[in-house]
CSV table of C-alpha atoms in Angstrom, one decimal:
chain,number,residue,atom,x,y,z
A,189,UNK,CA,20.8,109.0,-149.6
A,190,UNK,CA,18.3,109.3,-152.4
A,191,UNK,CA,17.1,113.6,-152.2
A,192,UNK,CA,13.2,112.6,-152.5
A,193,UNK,CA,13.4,110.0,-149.7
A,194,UNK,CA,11.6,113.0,-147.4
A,195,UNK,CA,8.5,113.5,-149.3
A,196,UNK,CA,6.1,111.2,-149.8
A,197,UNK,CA,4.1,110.0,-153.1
A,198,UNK,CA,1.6,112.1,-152.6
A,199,UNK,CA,3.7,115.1,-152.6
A,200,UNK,CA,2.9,116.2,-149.1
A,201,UNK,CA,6.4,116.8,-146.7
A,202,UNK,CA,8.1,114.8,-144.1
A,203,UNK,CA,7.0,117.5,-141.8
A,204,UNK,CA,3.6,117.9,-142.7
A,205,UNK,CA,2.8,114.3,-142.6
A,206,UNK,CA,4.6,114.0,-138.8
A,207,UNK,CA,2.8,116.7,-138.1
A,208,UNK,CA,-0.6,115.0,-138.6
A,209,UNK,CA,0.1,111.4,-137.5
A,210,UNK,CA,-0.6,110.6,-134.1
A,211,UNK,CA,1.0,107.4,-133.3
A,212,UNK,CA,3.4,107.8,-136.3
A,213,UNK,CA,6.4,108.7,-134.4
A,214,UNK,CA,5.6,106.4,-130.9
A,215,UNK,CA,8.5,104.2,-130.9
A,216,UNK,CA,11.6,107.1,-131.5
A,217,UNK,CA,10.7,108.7,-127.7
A,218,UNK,CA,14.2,107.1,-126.6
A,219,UNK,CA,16.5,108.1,-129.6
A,220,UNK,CA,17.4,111.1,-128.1
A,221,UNK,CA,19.2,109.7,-124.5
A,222,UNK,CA,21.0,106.9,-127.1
A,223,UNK,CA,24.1,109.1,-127.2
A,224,UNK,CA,24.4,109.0,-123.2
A,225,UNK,CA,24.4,104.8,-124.0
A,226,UNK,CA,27.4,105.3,-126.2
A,227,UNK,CA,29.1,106.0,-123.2
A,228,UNK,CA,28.5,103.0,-121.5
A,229,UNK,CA,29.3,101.1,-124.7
A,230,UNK,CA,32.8,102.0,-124.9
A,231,UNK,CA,33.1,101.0,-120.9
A,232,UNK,CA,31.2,97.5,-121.8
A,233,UNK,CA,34.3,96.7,-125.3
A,234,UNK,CA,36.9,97.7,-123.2
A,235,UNK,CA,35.9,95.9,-119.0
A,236,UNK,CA,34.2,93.2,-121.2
A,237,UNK,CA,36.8,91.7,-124.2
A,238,UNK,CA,38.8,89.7,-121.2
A,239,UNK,CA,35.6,88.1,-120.3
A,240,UNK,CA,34.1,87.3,-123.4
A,241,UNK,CA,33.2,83.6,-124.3
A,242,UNK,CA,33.0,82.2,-127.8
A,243,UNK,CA,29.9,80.5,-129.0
A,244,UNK,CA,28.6,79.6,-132.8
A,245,UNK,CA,28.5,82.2,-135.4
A,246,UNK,CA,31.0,84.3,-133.6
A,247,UNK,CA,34.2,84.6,-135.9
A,248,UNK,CA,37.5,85.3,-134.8
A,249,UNK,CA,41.0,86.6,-136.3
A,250,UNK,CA,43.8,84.6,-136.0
A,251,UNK,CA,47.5,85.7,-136.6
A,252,UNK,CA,50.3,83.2,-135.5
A,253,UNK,CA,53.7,84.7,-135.3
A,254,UNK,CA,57.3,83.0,-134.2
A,255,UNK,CA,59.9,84.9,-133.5
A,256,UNK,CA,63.2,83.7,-134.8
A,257,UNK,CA,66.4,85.3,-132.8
A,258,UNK,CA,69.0,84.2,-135.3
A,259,UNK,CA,67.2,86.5,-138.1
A,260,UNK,CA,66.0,89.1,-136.3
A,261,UNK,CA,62.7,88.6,-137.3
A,262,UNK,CA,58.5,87.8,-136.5
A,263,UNK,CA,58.0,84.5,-139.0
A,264,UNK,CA,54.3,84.2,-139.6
A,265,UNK,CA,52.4,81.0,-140.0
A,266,UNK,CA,50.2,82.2,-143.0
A,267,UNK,CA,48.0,79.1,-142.9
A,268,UNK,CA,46.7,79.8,-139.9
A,269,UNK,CA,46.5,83.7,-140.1
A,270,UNK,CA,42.7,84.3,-141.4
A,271,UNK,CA,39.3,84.9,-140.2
A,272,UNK,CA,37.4,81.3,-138.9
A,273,UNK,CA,33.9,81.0,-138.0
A,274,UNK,CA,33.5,79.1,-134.5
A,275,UNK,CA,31.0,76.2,-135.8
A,276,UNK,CA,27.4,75.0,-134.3
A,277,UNK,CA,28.9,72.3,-132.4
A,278,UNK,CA,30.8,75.1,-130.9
A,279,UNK,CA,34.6,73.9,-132.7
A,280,UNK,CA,36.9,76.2,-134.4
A,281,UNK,CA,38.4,74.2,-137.5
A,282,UNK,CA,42.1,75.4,-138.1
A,283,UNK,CA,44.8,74.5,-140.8
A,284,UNK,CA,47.5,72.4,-139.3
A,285,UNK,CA,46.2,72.1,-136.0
A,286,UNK,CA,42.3,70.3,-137.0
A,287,UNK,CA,39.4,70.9,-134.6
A,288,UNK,CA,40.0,73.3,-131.5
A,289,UNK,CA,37.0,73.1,-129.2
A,290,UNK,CA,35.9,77.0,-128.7
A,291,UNK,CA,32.5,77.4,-126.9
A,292,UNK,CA,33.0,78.9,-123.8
A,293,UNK,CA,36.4,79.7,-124.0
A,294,UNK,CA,37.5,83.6,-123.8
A,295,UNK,CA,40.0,84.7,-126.3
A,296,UNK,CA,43.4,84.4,-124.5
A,297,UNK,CA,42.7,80.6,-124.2
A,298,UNK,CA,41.7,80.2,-127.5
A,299,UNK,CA,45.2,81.5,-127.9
A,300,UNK,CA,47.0,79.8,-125.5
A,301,UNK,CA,45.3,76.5,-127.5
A,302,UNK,CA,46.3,77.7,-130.8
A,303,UNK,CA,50.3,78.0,-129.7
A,304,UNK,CA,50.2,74.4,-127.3
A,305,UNK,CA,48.6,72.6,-130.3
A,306,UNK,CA,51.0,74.1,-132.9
A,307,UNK,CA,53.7,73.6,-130.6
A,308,UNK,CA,53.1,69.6,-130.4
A,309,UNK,CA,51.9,69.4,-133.9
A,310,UNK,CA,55.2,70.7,-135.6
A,311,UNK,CA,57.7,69.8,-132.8
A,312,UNK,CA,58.9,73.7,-132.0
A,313,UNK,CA,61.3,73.9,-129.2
A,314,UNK,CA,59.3,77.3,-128.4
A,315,UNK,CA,55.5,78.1,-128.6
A,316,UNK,CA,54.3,80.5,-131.2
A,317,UNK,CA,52.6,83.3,-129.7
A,318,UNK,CA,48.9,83.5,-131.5
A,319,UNK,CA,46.6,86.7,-131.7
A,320,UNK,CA,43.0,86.2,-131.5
A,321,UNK,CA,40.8,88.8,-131.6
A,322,UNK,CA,36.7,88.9,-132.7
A,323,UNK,CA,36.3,89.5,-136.3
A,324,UNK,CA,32.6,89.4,-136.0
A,325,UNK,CA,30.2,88.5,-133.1
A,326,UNK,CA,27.4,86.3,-133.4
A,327,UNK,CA,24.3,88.2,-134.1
A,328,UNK,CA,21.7,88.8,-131.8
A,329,UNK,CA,17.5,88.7,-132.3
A,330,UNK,CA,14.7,91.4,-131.9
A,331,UNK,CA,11.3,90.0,-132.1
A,332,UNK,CA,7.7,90.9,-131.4
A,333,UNK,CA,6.0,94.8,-132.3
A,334,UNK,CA,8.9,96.2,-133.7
A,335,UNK,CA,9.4,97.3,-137.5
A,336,UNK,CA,11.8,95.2,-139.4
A,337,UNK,CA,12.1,92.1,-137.1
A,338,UNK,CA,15.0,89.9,-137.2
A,339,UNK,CA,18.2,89.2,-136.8
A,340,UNK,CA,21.1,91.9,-136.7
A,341,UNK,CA,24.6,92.3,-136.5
A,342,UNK,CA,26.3,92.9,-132.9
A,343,UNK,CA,28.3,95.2,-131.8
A,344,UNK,CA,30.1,96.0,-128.5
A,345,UNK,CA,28.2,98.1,-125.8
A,346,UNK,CA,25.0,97.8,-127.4
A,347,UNK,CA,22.0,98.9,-125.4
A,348,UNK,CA,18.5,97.8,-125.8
A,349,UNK,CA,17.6,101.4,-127.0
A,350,UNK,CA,20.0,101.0,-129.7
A,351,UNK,CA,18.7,97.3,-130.7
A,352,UNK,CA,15.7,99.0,-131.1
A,353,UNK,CA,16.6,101.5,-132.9
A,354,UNK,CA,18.1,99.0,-135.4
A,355,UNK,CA,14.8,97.1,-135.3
A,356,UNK,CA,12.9,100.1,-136.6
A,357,UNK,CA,11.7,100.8,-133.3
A,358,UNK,CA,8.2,99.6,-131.6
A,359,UNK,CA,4.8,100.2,-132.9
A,360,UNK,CA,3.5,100.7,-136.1
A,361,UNK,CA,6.0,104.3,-137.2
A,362,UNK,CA,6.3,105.5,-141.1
A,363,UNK,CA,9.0,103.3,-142.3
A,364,UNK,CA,10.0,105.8,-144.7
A,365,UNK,CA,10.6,108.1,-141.6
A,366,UNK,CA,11.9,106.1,-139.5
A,367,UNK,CA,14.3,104.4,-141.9
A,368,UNK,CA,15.8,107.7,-142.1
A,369,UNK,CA,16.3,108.5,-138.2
A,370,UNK,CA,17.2,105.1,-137.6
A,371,UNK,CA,20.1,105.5,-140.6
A,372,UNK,CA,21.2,108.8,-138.8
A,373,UNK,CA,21.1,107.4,-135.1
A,374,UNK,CA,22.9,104.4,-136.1
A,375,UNK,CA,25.5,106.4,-137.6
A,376,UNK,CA,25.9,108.7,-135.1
A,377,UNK,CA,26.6,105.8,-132.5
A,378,UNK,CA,28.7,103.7,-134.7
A,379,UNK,CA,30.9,107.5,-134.9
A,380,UNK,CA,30.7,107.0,-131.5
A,381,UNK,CA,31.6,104.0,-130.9
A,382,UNK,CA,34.6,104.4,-133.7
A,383,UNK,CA,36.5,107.3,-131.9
A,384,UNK,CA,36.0,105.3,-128.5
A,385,UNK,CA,37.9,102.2,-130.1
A,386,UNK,CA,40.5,104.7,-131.3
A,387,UNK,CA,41.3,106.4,-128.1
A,388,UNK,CA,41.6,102.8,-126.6
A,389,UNK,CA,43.8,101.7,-129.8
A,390,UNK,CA,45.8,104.8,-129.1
A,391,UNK,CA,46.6,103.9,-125.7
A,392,UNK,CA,47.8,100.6,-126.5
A,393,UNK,CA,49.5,101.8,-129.4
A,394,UNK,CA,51.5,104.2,-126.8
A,395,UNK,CA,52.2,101.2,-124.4
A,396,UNK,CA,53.7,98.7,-127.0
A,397,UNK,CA,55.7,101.9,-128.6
A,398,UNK,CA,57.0,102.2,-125.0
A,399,UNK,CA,58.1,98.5,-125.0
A,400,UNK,CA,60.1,98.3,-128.3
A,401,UNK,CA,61.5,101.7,-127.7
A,402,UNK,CA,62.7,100.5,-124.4
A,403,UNK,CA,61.1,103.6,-122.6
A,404,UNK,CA,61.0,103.8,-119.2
A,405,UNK,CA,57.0,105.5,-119.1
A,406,UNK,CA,54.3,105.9,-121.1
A,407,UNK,CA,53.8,108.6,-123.2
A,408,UNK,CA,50.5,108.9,-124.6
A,409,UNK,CA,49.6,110.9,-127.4
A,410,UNK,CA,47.6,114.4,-127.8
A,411,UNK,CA,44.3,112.9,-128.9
A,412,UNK,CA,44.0,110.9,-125.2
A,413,UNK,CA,46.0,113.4,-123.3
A,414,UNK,CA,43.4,116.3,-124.3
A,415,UNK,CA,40.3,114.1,-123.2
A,416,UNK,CA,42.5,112.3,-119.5
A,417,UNK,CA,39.5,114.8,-118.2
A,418,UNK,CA,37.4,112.4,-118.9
A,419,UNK,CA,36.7,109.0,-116.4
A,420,UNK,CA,36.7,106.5,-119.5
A,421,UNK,CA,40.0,107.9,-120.5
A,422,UNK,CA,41.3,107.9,-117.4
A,423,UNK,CA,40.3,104.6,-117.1
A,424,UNK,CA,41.8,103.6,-120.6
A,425,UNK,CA,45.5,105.4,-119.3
A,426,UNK,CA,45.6,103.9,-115.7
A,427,UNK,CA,45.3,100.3,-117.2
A,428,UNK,CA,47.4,100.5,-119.6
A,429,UNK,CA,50.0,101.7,-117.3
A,430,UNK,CA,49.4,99.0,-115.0
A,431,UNK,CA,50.0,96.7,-117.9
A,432,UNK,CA,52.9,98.2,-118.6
A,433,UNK,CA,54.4,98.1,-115.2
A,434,UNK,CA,53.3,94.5,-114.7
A,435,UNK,CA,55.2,93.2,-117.8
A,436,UNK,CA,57.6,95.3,-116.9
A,437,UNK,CA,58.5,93.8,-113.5
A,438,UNK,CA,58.0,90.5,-114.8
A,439,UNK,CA,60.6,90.5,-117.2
A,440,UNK,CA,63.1,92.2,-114.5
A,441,UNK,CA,62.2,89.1,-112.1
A,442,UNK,CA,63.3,86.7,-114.9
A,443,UNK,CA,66.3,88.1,-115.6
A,444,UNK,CA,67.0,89.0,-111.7
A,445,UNK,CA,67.3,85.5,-111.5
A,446,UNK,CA,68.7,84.5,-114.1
A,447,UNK,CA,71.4,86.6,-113.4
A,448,UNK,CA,71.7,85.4,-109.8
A,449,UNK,CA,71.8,81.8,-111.4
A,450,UNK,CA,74.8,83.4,-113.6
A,451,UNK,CA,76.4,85.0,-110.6
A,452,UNK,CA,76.6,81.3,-109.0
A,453,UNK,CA,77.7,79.7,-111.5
A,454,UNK,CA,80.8,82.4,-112.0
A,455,UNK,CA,81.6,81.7,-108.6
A,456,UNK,CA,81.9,78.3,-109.0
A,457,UNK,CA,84.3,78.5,-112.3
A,458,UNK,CA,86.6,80.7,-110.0
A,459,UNK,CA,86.6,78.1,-107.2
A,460,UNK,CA,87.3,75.4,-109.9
A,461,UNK,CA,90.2,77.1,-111.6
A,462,UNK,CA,91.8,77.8,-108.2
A,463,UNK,CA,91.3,74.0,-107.9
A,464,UNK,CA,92.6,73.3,-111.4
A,465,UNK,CA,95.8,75.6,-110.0
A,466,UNK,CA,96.8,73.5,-106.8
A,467,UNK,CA,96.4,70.2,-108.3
A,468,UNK,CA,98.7,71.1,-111.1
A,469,UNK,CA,101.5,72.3,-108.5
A,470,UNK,CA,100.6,69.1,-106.4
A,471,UNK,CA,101.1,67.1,-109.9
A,472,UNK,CA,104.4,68.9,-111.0
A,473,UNK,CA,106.1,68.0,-107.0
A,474,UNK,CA,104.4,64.9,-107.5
A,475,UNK,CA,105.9,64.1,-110.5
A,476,UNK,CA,109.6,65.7,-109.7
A,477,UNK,CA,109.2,62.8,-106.7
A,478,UNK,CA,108.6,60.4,-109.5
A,479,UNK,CA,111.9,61.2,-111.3
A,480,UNK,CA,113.6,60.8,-108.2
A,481,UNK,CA,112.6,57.6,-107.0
A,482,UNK,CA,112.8,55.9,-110.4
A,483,UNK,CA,116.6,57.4,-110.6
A,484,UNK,CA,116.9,55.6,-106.9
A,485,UNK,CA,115.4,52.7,-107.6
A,486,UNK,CA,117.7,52.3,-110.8
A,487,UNK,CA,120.9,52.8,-109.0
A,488,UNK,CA,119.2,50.1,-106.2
A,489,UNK,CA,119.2,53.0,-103.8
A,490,UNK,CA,115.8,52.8,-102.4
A,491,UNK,CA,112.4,49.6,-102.9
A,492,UNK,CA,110.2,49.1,-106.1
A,493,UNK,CA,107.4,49.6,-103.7
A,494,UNK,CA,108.1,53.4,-103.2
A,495,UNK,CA,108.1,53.6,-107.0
A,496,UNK,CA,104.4,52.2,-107.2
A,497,UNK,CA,103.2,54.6,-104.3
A,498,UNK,CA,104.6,57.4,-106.4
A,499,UNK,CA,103.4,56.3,-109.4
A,500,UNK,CA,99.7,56.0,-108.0
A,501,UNK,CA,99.9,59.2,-106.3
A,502,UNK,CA,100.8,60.6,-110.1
A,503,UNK,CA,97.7,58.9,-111.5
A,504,UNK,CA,95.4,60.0,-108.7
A,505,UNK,CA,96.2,63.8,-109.0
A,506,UNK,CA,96.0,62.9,-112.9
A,507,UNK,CA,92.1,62.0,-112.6
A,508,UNK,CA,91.4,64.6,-110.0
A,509,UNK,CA,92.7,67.1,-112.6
A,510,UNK,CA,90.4,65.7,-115.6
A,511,UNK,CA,87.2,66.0,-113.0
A,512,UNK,CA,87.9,69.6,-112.4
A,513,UNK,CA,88.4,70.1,-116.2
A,514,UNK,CA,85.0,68.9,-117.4
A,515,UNK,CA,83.4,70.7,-114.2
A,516,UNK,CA,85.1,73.7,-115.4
A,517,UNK,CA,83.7,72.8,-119.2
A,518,UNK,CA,80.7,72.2,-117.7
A,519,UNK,CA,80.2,75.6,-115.8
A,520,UNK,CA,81.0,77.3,-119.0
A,521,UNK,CA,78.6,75.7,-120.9
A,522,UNK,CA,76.0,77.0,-117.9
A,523,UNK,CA,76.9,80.3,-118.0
A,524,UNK,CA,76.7,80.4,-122.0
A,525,UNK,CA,73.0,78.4,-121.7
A,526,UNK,CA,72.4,81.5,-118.9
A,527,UNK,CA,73.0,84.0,-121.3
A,528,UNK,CA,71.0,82.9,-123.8
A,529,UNK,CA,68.0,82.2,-122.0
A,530,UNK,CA,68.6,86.2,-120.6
A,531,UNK,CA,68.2,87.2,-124.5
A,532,UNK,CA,65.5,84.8,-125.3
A,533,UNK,CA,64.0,86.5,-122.3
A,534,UNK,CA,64.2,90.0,-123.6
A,535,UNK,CA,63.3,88.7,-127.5
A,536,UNK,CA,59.8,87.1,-126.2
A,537,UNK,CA,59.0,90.4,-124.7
A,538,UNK,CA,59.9,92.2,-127.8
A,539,UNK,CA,58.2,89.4,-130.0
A,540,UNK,CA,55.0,89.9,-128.1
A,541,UNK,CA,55.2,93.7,-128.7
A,542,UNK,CA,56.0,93.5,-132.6
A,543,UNK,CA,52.7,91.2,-132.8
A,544,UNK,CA,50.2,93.5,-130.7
A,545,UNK,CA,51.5,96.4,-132.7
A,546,UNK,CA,51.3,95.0,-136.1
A,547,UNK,CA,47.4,94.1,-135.3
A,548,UNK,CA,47.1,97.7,-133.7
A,549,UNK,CA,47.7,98.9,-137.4
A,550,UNK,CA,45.7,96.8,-139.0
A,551,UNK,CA,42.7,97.9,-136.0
A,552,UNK,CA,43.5,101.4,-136.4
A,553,UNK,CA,43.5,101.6,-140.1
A,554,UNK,CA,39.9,100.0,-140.2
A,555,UNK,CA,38.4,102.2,-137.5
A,556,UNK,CA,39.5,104.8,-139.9
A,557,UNK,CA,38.2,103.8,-142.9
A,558,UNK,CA,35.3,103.1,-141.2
A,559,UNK,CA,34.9,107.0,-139.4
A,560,UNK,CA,35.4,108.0,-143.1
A,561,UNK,CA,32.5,106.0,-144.7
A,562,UNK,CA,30.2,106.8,-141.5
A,563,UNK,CA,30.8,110.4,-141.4
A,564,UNK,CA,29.8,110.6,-145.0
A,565,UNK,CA,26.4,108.8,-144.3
A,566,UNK,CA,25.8,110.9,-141.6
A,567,UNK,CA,26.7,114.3,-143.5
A,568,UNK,CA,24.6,112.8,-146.8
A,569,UNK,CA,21.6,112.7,-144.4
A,570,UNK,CA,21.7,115.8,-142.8
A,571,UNK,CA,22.1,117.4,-145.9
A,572,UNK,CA,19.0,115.8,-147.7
A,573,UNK,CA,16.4,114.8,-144.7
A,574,UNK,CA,17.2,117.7,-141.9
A,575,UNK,CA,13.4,117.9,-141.6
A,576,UNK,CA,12.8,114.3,-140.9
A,577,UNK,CA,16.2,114.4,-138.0
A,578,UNK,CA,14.3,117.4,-135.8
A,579,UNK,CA,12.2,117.2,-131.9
A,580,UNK,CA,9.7,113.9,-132.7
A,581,UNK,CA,6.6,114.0,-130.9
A,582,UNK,CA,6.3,112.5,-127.7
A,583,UNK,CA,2.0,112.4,-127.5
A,584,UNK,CA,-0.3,109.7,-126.9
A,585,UNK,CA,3.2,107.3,-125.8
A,586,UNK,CA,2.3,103.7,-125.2
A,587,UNK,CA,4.1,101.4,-122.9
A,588,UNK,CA,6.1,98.3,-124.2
A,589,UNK,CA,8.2,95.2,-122.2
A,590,UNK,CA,11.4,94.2,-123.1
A,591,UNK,CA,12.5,90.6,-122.4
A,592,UNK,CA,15.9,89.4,-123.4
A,593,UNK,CA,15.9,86.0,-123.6
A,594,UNK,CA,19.5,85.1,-122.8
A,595,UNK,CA,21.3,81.6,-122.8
A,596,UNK,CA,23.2,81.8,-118.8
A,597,UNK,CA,25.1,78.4,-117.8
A,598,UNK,CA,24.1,76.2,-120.7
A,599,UNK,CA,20.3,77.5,-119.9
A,600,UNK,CA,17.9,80.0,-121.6
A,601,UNK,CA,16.8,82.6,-118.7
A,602,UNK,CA,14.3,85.5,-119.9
A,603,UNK,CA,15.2,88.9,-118.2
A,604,UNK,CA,13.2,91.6,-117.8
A,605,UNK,CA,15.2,95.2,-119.0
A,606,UNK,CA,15.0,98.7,-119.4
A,607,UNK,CA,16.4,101.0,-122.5
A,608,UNK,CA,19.7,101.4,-121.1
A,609,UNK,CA,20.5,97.4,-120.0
A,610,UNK,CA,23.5,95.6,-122.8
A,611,UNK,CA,22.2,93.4,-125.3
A,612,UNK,CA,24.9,90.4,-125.4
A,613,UNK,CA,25.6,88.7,-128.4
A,614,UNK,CA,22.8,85.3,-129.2
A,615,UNK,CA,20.6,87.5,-127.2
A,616,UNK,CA,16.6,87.1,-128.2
A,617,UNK,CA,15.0,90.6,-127.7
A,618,UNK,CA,11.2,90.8,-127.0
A,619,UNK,CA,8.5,93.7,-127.7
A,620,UNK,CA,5.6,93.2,-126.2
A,621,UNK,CA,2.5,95.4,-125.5
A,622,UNK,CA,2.1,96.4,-121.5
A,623,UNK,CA,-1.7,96.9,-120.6
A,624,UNK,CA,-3.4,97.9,-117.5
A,625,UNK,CA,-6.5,96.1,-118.0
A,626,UNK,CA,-6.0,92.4,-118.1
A,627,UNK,CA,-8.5,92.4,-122.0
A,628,UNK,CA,-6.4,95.4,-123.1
A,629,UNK,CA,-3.7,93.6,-124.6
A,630,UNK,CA,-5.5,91.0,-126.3
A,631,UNK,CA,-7.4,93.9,-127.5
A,632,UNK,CA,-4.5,95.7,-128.6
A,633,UNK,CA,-2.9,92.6,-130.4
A,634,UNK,CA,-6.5,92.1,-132.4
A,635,UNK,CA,-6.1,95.4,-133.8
A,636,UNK,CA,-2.5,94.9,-134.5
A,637,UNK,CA,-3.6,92.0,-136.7
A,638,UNK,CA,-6.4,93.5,-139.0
């Protein structure tokens, strides 16, 4: 922040000249409740990421991992690990795979498409397991008596207030002033907004931990313990316990039964090998009859025809003794194939952790980066503009409406809303002048455009 940015050309102060503007400082009356917003922001990223639907302009991260038992290890499918933009036909275009429609699909579809599609492309027994999450949401619009109209960057649990705020606010406020307020408000939510997405990191960071340490709870760390006070904390622990619980007691019903199957099928070798056991002492007093008849019917003792019976009977129990052989190969080859699938069982869970914690680092190590370069802004500006950051004046207010234009099952609705409503992504945001006389805002506009 450049230190003469408070004083104007003339040389008179910041202060001074707020001081003796009347209308100067019109639009900043609902800076100062945009902190309470912040709070509802961090409620809107995390009750809101399940929900959200792709559209154009929004781009997404992509990692594809396979996990591969016989090494040990997560094998990732660099081609399609990247950032892709979801196009204005509303198709996501993806190495390997080609054209994934995206519009209107939430992010664990997206994902569920990226590992079928791979899966049949490349001919893998097993689907790869693909990680989307939103790189960058499609930006959103503020038109009409703001500052700086245009369009901006979105970011989760962002109020009107706060779009404003990034417009330059309504009316006709010093830019010079206001750029400066605006830079500090900004900054302040966006700090916000950053330690929000790292208590929710944290948690999830805790869970997966939990997974591939093979602990029976949770245990969270100090920096969400200290703040469980709080109802968006609380919030943040109860589900991920939930989660942790339900894939918990999933993976015990597959291997429940698969160990019931295993169970069975142990069962069944026993009976067979008790099987195998009586037909081989039937076959050896079978075959001692043999030996005597053919010793009779040499020394013309007894008929040829008792020799065949014998014979036959020999042969018979022969056959019946190569069945319960390949059942009994058969059966092992079942209980080996149950084994396996209770480790591939236990290696998808694991696989699944090892890919939510890998992006967990990546997420975490952005947000703080991010904090760093934020908190500097922040400190630059209160160090060179604390004039232009104190009480703004609140006289001689005008009133404004807000419209949203907002595109609701393939149609554009306009909706009227207050400071504290969400702005969603593609959203069109409208300033417009309220009067009380029906010539008062024509009048209003003609002065605007002199």
């Amino acid at each position: 922040m450049n230190p003469g940015v408070p004083r104007g050309t003339n040389g008179v102060s910041v202060e001074r000249r707020a001081r003796s503007g009347t209308g100067r400082y019109l639009a900043l009356k609902a800076y100062f409740i945009i902190f309470l917003s912040l709070l509802l922001g961090a409620a809107w990223s995390s009750a809101r990421a399940d929900e959200y639907t792709l559209g154009p302009q929004d781009v997404i991260r992509v990692r594809v991992f396979e996990w591969r038992p016989n090494a040990g290890v997560a094998f990732e499918w660099a081609p399609l690990t990247g950032e892709f933009t979801v196009s204005a036909g509303g198709s996501l275009s993806l190495p390997i795979i080609g054209t994934v429609p995206a519009a209107g699909k939430t992010l664990e579809q997206i994902s569920n498409v990226i590992g079928d599609q791979l899966q049949r492309q490349i001919g893998l027994q097993k689907r790869p397991s693909a990680s989307v999450e939103i790189s960058t949401y499609r930006p959103f619009f503020v038109t009409g008596i703001v500052a700086a109209p245009g369009k901006y960057s979105f970011i989760p649990g962002l109020t009107v207030v706060q779009a404003l705020s990034m417009a330059g606010g309504t009316g006709h406020a010093d830019t010079t002033v206001i750029g400066v307020q605006r830079e500090a408000i900004v900054s302040e939510g966006e700090l916000r907004e950053l330690g929000w997405q790292r208590l929710g990191l944290a948690a999830r960071q805790a869970r997966v931990e939990a997974v591939l340490n093979n602990q029976p709870t949770i245990v969270f760390p100090q920096i969400v313990t200290t703040r469980a006070d709080q109802p968006v904390v609380a919030r943040m622990m109860s589900d991920e316990k939930a989660l942790f619980e339900s894939r918990a007691r999933s993976m015990q019903t597959e291997l429940e039964a698969l160990e019931q199957a295993k169970s069975l099928a142990t069962r069944q070798l026993q009976a067979l090998r008790a099987k195998e056991s009586l037909l081989a002492q039937q076959m050896e007093l079978a075959t001692k009859d043999l030996n005597s008849v053919n010793k009779l019917v040499s020394q013309g003792l007894t008929l040829s025809s008792r020799q065949v019976g014998a014979s036959q009977n020999v042969a018979d129990l022969e056959s019946r003794g190569l069945d319960v052989s390949l059942a009994i190969v058969k059966t092992q080859q079942d209980l080996a194939k149950l084994d396996q699938q209770a480790t591939d069982v236990e290696d998808k869970y694991k696989r699944d952790a090892l890919i939510e914690a890998a992006g967990l680092r990546d997420s975490l190590a952005s947000i703080l980066e991010k904090s760093k370069t934020t908190q500097a802004l922040l400190t630059n500006i209160e160090t060179y503009a604390p004039t232009v950051l104190g009480p703004l004046a609140a006289d001689n207010q005008t009133a404004f409406s807000l419209t949203i234009s907002r595109q609701i099952d393939g149609k554009i609705t306009t909706l009227d809303v207050n400071d504290d409503d969400l702005v969603a992504p593609g959203d069109v945001l409208r300033v417009k002048r309220r009067s009380a006389t029906p010539n008062a805002e024509l009048f209003m506009n003609q002065k605007d455009t002199q």
